[in-house]
């Protein structure tokens, strides 16, 4: 009797993660087994009642539209911890298949592996076994002892495993098929520089021995060969790799070469398929460190299955896509049963042969240098130039099918530094220049690393990033000083710098480290070194290539580029899907790199001396990929890895660079078309272009004050009795409630020791140090309207300091106590007229509640926050006359993750100050939860303030000031987060940040409710303060905003008085008490009925199964 797995009708299952298999066995789980779940019948009845009641109550009680719309914008981030993995399997074969090309997942009874030498590979194997056990719950796993196998001969390993598997041809009396995974580890290769080809051949031979042995001794077996790589660098046994960048490149190339070698082996041996009951298949691309074990498993499983015709491959990034077998294609994949359009290709596309004509003709007649070397650079002719630099030219001379040769650095063919042969045979910039000056030196010859003698002054390193440029510049200078062929002081020198491609390839791994500002800064550092130390230099700064078009080579699978290899070398360029924001980010970053280089050169920074200049050569700004006649990308312009450039492309690049050099600045060609016929130009005259004057540097900022231009500053003719007629000049007393931000914590700190100083005198909403012209605070603005305003804090120190009662570290739970303290201060201060003075209170709280939320969700819940806020406002409403309360909405904390610094405060203190927001990883469930809580706090605060609870008094109002609702991190001129707005802990605000908050708060106060700016605009501009107008002289509340026709509904208020309790809020959605009781009874009855029916049906089904003697077994995954 054939076993039938438990299956449903879904074709693609979406999941977040796979549960790791801890043991090589199947687990059984009855989906509704109360014995396993430990739930009693009446417990389930109670749960059913509660769920039903909840559903009914939700249906009858509508949620307020504002809350619903706000909260529903956040996606449900609950992780699917126990994902479903039930495929619509066509079931097992009616009888045991005789052909390996006809086996289904359910036919596999034994799974085994060779080469499990790492925990990650073992983890992938067990997860694969778990997946297969869903199709056959009786699946058995057979594994050799890794500790004894690893150092044994491949023949012995294969023979011992074959012997072990021979005893597992039958499972529970039935003959089964066996699936064998052979993991080939690139990390186990013993590689010496220059002997990579031998290492690949040796590893391939070992696999051949294993497969031949298994084929001769095993029947009913399907083998999957998996190339596996974990370490990022090649393990050299003869000498160390000189740089991690080169090691990563060599490892990637070695991995690709071994993949191709294994593919050729299986094709040559016909996939070891001479018999119909044995076959070997190579997984189409290696499993590398770019993916997690879950991703490895998903992709490996997808490749296990027979592909649909024209079915796209499943990349390692498709975390949620699990392919299932179908009725049309139910079998495990082999080379023979794959549709012709989906077969695993083993033959690389035959690329056009290298163009034998790689030289160029130079039509220039006048090639003589001036009689004397020019004393000034701007009159220098090309023939005077004596040395050049760089580019390693990996794979430039490689044959189209020789992937391993990409590791060879053809420095003599490099477009800007190579000097092999002459211009007639090889087109490079030095060979062009040698037509003008045969004594030119510095160019590279032949092959080798930057340390080889023939490299000369070519110090380019494969895989280098912008951060390597300063070090390369220093090495270059030292070599030039020590070489007797170079007259350091008198020779004119040309340097070509081309960098940024590898930074783009890595930018998604650390967007801050590979930001435009950092890239430009590192290039600037290298150029500054050259300018400071080397006389007579002309620098070609080649603009960063527009790298995005190179994706075309890998989007068209018919080109047969080794995309898996480029995914290792340049993952950030290939990873984004078409039409996604991730791809747009790549495009924007590429353009930003280009703009950054242009701004650097156009600044005039390198035109201060007659013997040094930097010229931007922009021919790579736009790139046009060459196409074949059939419209496919032409691989002949690229080395075998479809990433580095071939000699054919180097020839065109040399011509493009030369022509750029002869074109006037401002009129240079900025497009590089690989297929265009580029001919060499001849020098004529220098450009008459002059660089724009660099922008005048603003004077140093001595303070963060503001200019004041308001003219109508008078108070009301008579003291107003309504808060809705309150002008800035009517405010007599200021006060504040809050936490360390309002306390001015670390606002003037220059080091971590000064961080604890509370600079209350510069606090944004309550500080009163000096005047507005030097310190921007809300009280200093109000002083312009009422010089006698009272209550602001001054200088440094704790409480009491004016009416600033904020406490560093405070949470919402502490605000009611602060309100009581404030009332006590007011009543005891003879300068405060309790009944007559208008009082402005600013409340800003919640940062610490959010930052610590994940550590105490119960006490720091959003409802508790709302309740504490309500209690505080109730006290003010019930006890204090003539009050306007500014509630500054809690900021959107997520963007503070972007604020980074190198100091101890930023690296150590910042994560500890706000662990719940700063520690979770990007896109993690924890971060999504915190973003949701952040928004909930904002929504609940808005509902409380705008719900009408505090509209019962004419002399009291609470207004939300939402400038922090959508936080925008302040940026500097380089487009990076400006840490000048933050203290030394990269968390609290500096005096500059306080000034920005003060202006934002003030401007919010002069904007109608419903039309207030909901984001901050932190830039230093002394003229940002808005002014009240004759038409709008009042501070805006909900009431006086409604008269302007805003979206806020009019509010009816009573005469000024102080009631005992806040005005009740009428809720149209309130549920009557009798309805709640009725729903409870009805829900209880329905829940009891549904539960009883469920158990009755279950018992009847169980009896039928017992009578039929059918045992159904399922597996848990």
PDB file of C-alpha atoms in Angstrom, residues 122 205 240 292 370 515 582 806 844 855 975:
ATOM      1  CA  UNK A 122      24.400  20.233   8.313  1.00  0.00           C
ATOM      2  CA  UNK A 205      38.595  14.791  -9.760  1.00  0.00           C
ATOM      3  CA  UNK A 240      48.954  35.350   2.912  1.00  0.00           C
ATOM      4  CA  UNK A 292      21.242  32.574   5.211  1.00  0.00           C
ATOM      5  CA  UNK A 370      57.949  72.274 -26.275  1.00  0.00           C
ATOM      6  CA  UNK A 515      27.557  57.281   1.799  1.00  0.00           C
ATOM      7  CA  UNK A 582      15.723  49.471  -3.593  1.00  0.00           C
ATOM      8  CA  UNK A 806      11.149  68.889  33.957  1.00  0.00           C
ATOM      9  CA  UNK A 844       6.802  67.272  26.046  1.00  0.00           C
ATOM     10  CA  UNK A 855      11.679  46.226  28.692  1.00  0.00           C
ATOM     11  CA  UNK A 975      23.708  65.218   2.585  1.00  0.00           C
TER      12      UNK A 975
END
